[in-house]
Short mmCIF file of C-alpha atoms and ligand atoms in Angstrom, two decimals:
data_model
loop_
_atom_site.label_atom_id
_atom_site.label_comp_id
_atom_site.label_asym_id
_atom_site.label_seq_id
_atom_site.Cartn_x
_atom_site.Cartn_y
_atom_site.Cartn_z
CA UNK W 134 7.93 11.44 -13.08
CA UNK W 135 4.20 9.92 -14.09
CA UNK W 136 2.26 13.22 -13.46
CA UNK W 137 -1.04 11.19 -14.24
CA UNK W 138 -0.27 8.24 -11.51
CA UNK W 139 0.49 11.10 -9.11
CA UNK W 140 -2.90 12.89 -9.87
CA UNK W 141 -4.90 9.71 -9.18
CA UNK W 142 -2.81 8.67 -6.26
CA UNK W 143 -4.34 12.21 -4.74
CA UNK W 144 -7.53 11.61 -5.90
CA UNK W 145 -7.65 8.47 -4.51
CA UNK W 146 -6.10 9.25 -1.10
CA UNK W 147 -8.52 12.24 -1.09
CA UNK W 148 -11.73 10.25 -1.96
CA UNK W 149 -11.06 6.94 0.55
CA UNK W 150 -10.32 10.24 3.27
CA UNK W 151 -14.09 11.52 2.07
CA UNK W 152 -15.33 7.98 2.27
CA UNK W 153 -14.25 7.13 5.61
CA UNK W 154 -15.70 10.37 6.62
CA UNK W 155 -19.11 8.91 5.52
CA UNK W 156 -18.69 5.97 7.27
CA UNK W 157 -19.01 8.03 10.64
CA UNK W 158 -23.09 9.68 11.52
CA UNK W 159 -21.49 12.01 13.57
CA UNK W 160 -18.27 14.28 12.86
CA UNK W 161 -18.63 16.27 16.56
CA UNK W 162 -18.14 13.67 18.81
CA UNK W 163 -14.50 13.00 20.19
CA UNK W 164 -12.79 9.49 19.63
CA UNK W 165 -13.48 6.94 22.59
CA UNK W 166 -9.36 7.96 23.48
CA UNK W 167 -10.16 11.46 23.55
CA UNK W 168 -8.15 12.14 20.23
CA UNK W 169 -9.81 14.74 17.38
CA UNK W 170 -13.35 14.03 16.30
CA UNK W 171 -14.01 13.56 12.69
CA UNK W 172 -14.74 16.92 12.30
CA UNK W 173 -11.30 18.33 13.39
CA UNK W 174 -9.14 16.01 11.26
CA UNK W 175 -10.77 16.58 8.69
CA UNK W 176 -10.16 20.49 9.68
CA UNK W 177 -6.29 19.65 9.91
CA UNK W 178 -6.43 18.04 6.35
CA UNK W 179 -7.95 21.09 4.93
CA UNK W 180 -5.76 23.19 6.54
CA UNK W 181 -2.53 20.93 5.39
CA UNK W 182 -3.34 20.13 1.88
CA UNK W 183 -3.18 24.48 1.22
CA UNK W 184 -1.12 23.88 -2.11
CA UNK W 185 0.81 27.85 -1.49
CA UNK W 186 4.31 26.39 -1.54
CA UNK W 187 5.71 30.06 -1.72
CA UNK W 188 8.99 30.62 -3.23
CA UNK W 189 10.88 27.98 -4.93
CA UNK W 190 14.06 27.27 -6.55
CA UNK W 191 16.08 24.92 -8.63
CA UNK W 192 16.90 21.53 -7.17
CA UNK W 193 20.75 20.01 -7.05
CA UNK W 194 19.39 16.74 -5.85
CA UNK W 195 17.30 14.07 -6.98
CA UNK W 196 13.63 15.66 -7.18
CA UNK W 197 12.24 12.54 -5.35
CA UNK W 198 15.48 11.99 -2.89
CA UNK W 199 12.82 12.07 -0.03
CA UNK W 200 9.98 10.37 -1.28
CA UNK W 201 10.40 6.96 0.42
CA UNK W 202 11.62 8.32 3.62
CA UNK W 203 8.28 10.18 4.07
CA UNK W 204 6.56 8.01 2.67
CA UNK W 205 7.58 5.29 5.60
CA UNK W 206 7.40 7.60 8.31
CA UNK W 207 3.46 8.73 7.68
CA UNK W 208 2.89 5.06 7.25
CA UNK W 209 3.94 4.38 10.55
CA UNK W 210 1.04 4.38 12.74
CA UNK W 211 2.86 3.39 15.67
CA UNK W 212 4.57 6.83 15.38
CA UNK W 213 2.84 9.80 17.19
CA UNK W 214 4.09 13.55 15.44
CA UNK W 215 3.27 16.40 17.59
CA UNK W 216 1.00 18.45 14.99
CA UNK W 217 2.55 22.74 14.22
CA UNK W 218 0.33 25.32 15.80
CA UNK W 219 -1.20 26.24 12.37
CA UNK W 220 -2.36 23.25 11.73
CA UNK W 221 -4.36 22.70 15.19
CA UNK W 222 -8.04 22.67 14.46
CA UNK W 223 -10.22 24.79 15.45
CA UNK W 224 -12.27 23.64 18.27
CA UNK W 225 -15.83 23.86 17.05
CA UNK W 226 -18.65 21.99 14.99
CA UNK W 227 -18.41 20.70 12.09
CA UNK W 228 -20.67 19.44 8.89
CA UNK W 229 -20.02 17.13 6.30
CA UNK W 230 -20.90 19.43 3.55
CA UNK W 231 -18.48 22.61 4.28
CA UNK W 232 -16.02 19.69 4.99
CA UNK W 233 -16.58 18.22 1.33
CA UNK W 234 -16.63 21.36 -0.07
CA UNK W 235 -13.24 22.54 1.41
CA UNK W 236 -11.59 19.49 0.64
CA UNK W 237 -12.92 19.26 -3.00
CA UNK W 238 -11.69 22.73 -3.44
CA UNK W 239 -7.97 21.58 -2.04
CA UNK W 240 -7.67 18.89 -4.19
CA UNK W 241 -8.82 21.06 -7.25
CA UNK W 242 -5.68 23.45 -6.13
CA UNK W 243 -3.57 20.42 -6.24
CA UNK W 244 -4.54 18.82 -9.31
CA UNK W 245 -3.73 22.70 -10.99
CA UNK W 246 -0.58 22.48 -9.59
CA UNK W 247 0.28 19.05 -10.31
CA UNK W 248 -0.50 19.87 -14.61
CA UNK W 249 1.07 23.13 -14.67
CA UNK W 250 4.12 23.46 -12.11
CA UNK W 251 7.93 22.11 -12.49
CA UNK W 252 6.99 19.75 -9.60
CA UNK W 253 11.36 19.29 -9.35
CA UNK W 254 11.67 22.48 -7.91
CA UNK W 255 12.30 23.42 -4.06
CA UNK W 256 10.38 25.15 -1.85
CA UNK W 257 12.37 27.05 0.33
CA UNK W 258 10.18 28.79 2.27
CA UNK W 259 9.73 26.11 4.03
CA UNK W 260 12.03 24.10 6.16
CA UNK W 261 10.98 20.33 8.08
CA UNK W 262 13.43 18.88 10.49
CA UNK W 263 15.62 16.48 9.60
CA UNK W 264 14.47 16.38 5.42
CA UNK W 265 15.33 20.47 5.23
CA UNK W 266 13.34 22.12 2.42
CA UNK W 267 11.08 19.68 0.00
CA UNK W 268 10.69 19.35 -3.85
CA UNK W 269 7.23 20.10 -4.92
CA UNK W 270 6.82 16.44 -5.83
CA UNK W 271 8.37 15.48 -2.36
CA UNK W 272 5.46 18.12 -1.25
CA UNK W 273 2.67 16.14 -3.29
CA UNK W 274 3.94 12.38 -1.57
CA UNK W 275 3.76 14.21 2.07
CA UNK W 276 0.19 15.43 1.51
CA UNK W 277 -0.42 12.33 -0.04
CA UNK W 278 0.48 10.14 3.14
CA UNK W 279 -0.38 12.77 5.56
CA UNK W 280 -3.81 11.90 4.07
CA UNK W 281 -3.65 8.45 4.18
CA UNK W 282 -2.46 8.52 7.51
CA UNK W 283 -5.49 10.26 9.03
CA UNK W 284 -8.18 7.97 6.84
CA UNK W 285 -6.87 5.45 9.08
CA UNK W 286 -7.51 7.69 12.37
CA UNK W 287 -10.87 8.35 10.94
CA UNK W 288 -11.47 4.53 10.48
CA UNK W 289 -10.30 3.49 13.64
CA UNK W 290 -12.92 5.22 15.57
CA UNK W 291 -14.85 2.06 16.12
CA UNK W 292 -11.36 0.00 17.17
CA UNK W 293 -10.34 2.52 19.76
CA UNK W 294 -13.74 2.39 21.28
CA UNK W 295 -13.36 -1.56 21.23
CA UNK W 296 -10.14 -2.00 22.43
CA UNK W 297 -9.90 0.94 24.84
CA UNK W 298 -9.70 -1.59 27.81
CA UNK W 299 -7.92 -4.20 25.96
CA UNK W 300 -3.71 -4.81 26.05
CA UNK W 301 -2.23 -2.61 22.92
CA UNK W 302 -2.33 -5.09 19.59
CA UNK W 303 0.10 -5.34 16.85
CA UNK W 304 -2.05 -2.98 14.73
CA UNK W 305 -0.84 -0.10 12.83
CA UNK W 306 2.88 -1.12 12.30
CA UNK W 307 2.42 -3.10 8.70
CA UNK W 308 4.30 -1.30 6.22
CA UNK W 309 7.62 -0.44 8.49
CA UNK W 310 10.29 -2.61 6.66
CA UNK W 311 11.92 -2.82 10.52
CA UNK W 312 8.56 -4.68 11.29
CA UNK W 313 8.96 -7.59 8.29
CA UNK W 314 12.98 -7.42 8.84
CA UNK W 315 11.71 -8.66 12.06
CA UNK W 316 10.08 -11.55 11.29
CA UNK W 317 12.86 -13.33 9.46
CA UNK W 318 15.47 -11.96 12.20
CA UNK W 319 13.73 -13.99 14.50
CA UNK W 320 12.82 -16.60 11.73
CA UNK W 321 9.26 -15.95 13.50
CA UNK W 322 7.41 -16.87 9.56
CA UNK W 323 4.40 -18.65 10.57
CA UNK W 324 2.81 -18.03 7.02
CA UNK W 325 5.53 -19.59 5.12
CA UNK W 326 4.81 -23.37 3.65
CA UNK W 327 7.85 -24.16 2.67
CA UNK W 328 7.18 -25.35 -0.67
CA UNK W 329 5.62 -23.83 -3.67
CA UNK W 330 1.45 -23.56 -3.25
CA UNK W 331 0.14 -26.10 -5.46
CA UNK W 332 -2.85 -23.89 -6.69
CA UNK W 333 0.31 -21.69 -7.59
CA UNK W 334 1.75 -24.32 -8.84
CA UNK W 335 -1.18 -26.14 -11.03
CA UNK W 336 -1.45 -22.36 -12.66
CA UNK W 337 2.48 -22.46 -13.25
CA UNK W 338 2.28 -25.72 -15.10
CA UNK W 339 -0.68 -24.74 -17.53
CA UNK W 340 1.54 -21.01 -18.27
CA UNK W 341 3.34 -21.85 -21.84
CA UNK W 342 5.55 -18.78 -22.70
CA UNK W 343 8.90 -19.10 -20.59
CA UNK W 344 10.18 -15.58 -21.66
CA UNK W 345 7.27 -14.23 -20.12
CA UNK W 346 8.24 -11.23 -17.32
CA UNK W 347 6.74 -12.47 -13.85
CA UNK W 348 6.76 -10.67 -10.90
CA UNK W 349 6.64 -12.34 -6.80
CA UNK W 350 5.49 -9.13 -5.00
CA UNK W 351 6.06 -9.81 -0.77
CA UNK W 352 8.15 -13.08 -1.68
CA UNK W 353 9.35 -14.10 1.55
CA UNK W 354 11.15 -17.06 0.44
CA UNK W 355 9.85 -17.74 -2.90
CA UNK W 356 9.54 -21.11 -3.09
CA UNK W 357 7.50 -20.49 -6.20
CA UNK W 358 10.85 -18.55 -8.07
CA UNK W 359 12.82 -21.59 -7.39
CA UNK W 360 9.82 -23.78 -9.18
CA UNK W 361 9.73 -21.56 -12.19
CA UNK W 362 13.41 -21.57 -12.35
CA UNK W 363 12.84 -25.33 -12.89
CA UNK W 364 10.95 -25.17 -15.05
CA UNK W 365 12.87 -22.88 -17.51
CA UNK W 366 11.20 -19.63 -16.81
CA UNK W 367 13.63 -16.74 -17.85
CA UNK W 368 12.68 -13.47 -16.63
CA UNK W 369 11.31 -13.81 -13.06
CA UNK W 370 11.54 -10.58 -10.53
CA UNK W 371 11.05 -10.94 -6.85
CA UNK W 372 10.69 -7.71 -4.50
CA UNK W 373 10.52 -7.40 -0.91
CA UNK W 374 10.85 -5.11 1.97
CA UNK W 375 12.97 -7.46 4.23
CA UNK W 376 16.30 -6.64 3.89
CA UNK W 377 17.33 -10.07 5.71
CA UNK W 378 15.38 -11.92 3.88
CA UNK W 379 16.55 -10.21 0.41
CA UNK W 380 20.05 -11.01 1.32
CA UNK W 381 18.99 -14.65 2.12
CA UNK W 382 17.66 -14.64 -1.56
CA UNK W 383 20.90 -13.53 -2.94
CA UNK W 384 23.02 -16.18 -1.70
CA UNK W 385 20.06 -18.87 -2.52
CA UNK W 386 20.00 -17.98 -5.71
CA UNK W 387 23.40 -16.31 -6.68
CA UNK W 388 23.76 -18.29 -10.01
CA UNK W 389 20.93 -17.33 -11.43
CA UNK W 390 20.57 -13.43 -10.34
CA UNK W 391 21.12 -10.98 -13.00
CA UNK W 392 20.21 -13.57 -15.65
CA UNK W 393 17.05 -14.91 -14.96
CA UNK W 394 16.08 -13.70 -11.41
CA UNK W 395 16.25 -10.37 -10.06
CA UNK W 396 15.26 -10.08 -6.00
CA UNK W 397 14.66 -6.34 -5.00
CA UNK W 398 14.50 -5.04 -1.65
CA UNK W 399 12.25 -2.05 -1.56
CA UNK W 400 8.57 -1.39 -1.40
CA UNK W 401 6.37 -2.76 -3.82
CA UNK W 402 4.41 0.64 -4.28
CA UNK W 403 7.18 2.46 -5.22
CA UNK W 404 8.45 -0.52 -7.51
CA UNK W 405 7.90 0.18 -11.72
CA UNK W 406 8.13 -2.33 -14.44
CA UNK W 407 6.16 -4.56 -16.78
CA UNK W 408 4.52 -8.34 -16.32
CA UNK W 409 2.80 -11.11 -17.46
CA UNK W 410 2.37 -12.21 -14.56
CA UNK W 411 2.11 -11.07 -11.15
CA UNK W 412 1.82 -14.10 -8.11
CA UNK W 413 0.42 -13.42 -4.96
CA UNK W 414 0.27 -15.29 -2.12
CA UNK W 415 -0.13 -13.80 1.61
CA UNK W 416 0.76 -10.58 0.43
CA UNK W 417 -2.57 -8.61 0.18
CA UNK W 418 -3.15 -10.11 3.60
CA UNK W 419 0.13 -8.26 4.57
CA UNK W 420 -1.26 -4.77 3.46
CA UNK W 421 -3.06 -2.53 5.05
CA UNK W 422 -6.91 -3.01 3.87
CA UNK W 423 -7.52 0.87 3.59
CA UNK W 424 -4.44 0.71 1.37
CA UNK W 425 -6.35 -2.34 -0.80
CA UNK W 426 -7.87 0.36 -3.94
CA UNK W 427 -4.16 1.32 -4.22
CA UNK W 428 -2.85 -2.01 -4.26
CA UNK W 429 -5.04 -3.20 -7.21
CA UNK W 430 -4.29 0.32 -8.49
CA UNK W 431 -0.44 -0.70 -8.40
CA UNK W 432 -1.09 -4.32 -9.56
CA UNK W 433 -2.57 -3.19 -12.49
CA UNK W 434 0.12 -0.39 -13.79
CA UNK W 435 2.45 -3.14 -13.05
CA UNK W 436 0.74 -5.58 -15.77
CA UNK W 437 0.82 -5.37 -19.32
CA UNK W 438 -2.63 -4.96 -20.54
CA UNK W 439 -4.34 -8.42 -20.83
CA UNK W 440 -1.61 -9.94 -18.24
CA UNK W 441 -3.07 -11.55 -15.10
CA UNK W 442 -2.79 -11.05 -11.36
CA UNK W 443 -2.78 -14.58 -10.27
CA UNK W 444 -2.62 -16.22 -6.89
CA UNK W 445 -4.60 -17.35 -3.12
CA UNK W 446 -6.11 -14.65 -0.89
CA UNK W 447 -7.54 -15.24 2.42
CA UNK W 448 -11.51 -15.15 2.57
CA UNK W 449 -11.96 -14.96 6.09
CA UNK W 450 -11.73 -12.58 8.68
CA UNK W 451 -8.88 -13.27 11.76
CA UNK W 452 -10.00 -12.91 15.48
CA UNK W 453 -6.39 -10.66 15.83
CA UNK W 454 -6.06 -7.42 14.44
CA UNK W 455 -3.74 -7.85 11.43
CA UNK W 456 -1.54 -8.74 9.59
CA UNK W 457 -2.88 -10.95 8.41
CA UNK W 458 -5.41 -8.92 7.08
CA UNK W 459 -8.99 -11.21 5.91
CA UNK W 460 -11.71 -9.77 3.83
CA UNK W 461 -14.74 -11.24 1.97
CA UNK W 462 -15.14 -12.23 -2.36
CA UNK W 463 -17.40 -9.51 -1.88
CA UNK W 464 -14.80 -7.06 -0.64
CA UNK W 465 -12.20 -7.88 -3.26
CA UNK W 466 -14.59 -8.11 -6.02
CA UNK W 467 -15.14 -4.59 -5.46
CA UNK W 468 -11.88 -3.86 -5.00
CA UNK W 469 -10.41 -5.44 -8.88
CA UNK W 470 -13.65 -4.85 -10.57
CA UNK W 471 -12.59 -1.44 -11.92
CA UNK W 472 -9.53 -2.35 -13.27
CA UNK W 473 -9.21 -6.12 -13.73
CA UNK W 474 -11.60 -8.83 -15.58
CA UNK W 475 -12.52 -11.32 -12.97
CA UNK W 476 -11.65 -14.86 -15.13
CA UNK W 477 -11.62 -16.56 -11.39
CA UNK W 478 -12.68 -15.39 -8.00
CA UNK W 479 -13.88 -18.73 -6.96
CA UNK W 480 -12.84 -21.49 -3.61
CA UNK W 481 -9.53 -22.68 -3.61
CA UNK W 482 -10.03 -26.68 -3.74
CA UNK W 483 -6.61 -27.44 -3.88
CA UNK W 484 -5.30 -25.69 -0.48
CA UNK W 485 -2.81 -27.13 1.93
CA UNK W 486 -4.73 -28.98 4.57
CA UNK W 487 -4.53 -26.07 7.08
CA UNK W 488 -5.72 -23.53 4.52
CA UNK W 489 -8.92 -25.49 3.24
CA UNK W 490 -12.43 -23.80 2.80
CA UNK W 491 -10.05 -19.64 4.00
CA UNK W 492 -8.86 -19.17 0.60
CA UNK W 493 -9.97 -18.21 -3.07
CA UNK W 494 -7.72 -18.62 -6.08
CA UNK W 495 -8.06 -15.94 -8.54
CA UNK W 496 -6.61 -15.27 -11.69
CA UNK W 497 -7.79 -11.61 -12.91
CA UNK W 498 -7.01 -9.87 -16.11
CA UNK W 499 -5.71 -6.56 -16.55
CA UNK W 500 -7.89 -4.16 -18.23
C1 SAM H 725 2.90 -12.68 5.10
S1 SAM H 725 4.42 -12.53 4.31
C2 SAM H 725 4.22 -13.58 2.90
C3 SAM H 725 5.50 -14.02 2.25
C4 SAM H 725 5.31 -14.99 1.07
N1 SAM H 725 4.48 -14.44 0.03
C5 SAM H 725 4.75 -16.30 1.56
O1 SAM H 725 3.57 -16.56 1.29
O2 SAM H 725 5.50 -17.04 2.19
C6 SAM H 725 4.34 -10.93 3.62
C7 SAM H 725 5.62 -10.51 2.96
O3 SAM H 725 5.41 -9.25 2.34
C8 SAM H 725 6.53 -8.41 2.59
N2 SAM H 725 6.01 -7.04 2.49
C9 SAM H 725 5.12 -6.43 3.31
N3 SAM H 725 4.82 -5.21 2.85
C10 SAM H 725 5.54 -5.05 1.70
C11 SAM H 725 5.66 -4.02 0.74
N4 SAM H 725 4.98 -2.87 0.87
N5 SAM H 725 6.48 -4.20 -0.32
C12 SAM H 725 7.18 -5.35 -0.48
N6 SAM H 725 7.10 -6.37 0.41
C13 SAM H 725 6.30 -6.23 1.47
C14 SAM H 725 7.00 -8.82 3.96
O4 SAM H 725 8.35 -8.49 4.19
C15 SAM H 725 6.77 -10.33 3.92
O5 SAM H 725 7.90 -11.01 3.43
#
């Protein structure tokens, strides 16, 4: 367990909650749906991030068993969960300060318990359906998400007041692996080329070490693995959250998995390892943009200091809510700045035709 990733993933999840608050003048006024106003979820946070876990015992299980369960159901925003009595907020106004000040003082709580407590340890005073009673660190992922789940109530103030008269869009379900599975069920991929992105590509040919560890993060069907493959690369990993499209990656490639390709189905925050070099390609634009500080969070542990996150993002913004998600060189300059030396951020000029003048190559530098 990486007690020092967990910290900052609750600092972070607490400070974009506190930002989004910002973004709002007024905390009192009710969402353009009727649902809580600023004020009150932010009321319900305080009240659910409490860290008194009461009495707690040994744990026969894995610690983290879980983790990715909960993790996909707060993600969900398609999901409505009908919120306990004790955690109603009180009907009333609020300020931004007290607010601030309560929430400051959680995460404080949290952070203690997070450096001194056996975070493997089960709570049993407390009992959820279906999960039963939670590991402290199971605890900690839950607040986590629970948190990140109502930043993106709190953003979508201005949405729901926009699309109050409009047919329901596709936002909010990003993230469900039954939503990606989906897409290649239905073979419904309109992002996929169907051969390797020559900026990708051009960047592939200039990379000398072939031992190098390189990781495809939201593959889909990796036409790039196949063209490092080619070209003698040795240690290449590819990870994503389609489980019918991982198993169409097995059979493509079942000579070379387990020696020099491994293909992962899972989540890409919960995956750990080492690179070079990371590749992206339509994969930020996949992702959530309130989840986008946690991304290049992630990016970064994944790369060995001085290895690069390399790849094509999308520089405009779509008409449709997303995916695909857009965002400006502005926005993602702000968003790799802390972590990552910016070596490119610049116009793509070697885009497929239908791509010119929407996409930036970048090749950034971990820290
Ligand atoms: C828009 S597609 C792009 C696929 C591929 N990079 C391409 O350009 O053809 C996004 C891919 O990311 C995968 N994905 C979405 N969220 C993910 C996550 N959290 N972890 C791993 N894969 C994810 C989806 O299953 C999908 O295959």
């Amino acid at each position: 367990m990486n007690k020092l990733l967990l910290r900052e993933q609750i600092h972070t999840a607490f400070e974009s909650f506190k930002g989004a608050i910002k973004g709002h003048g007024d905390i009192n006024t009710k969402r353009a749906d009727g649902g809580w106003t600023v004020g009150e979820v932010a009321d319900h946070i305080i009240k659910s991030t409490d860290s008194n876990f009461g009495r707690t015992l040994k744990t026969d299980r894995p610690y983290d068993l879980h983790a990715i369960a909960i993790k996909t159901l707060f993600l969900d925003f398609t999901t409505k969960f009908p919120t306990a009595n004790i955690l109603e907020p009180d009907e009333r106004k609020y300020s931004v300060i007290e607010m601030f000040a309560m929430l400051d003082n959680n995460k404080k709580r949290l952070f203690e318990m997070i450096d001194t407590d056996d975070l493997t340890e089960t709570c049993i005073d407390i009992e959820l359906p279906t999960w039963g009673s939670l590991t402290k660190y199971e605890w900690l992922v839950l607040i986590e998400n629970h948190i990140i789940r109502h930043t993106h109530q709190v953003t979508d103030f201005e949405r729901v007041e926009r699309q109050k008269d409009q047919p329901k869009s596709m936002h909010g379900k990003f993230l469900s692996q039954k939503y990606w599975n989906d897409f290649y069920t239905t073979n419904d991929i309109s992002w996929d080329i169907g051969f390797p992105s020559p900026p990708i590509k051009e960047y592939i040919d200039q990379w000398q070490d072939r031992k190098s560890p390189i990781l495809i993060p939201g593959c889909g069907n990796a036409y790039e693995a196949e063209y490092l493959l080619n070209q003698g690369f040795a240690d290449v990993t590819l990870i994503d959250l389609a489980p019918t499209l991982t198993a169409t990656l097995h059979n493509k490639f079942k000579s070379e998995i387990g020696k020099r390709l491994s293909v992962i189905t899972g989540d890409f925050f919960d995956h750990e390892g080492k690179y070079q070099l990371i590749i992206e390609q339509t994969f930020l634009s996949a992702i959530d943009p309130l989840l986008r500080a946690k991304y290049a969070e992630k990016m970064h542990s994944l790369l060995v200091k001085g290895g690069h996150l390399t790849g094509v993002i999308f520089t405009k913004m779509f008409e449709e809510d997303g995916p695909p998600f857009g965002g400006s060189v502005e926005d993602y300059r702000n968003i790799f700045l802390p972590r990552f030396e910016i070596k490119q951020l610049q116009p793509c000029y070697n885009s497929i035709d239908r791509r010119k003048g929407s996409e930036v190559f970048i090749n950034l530098i971990a820290r």
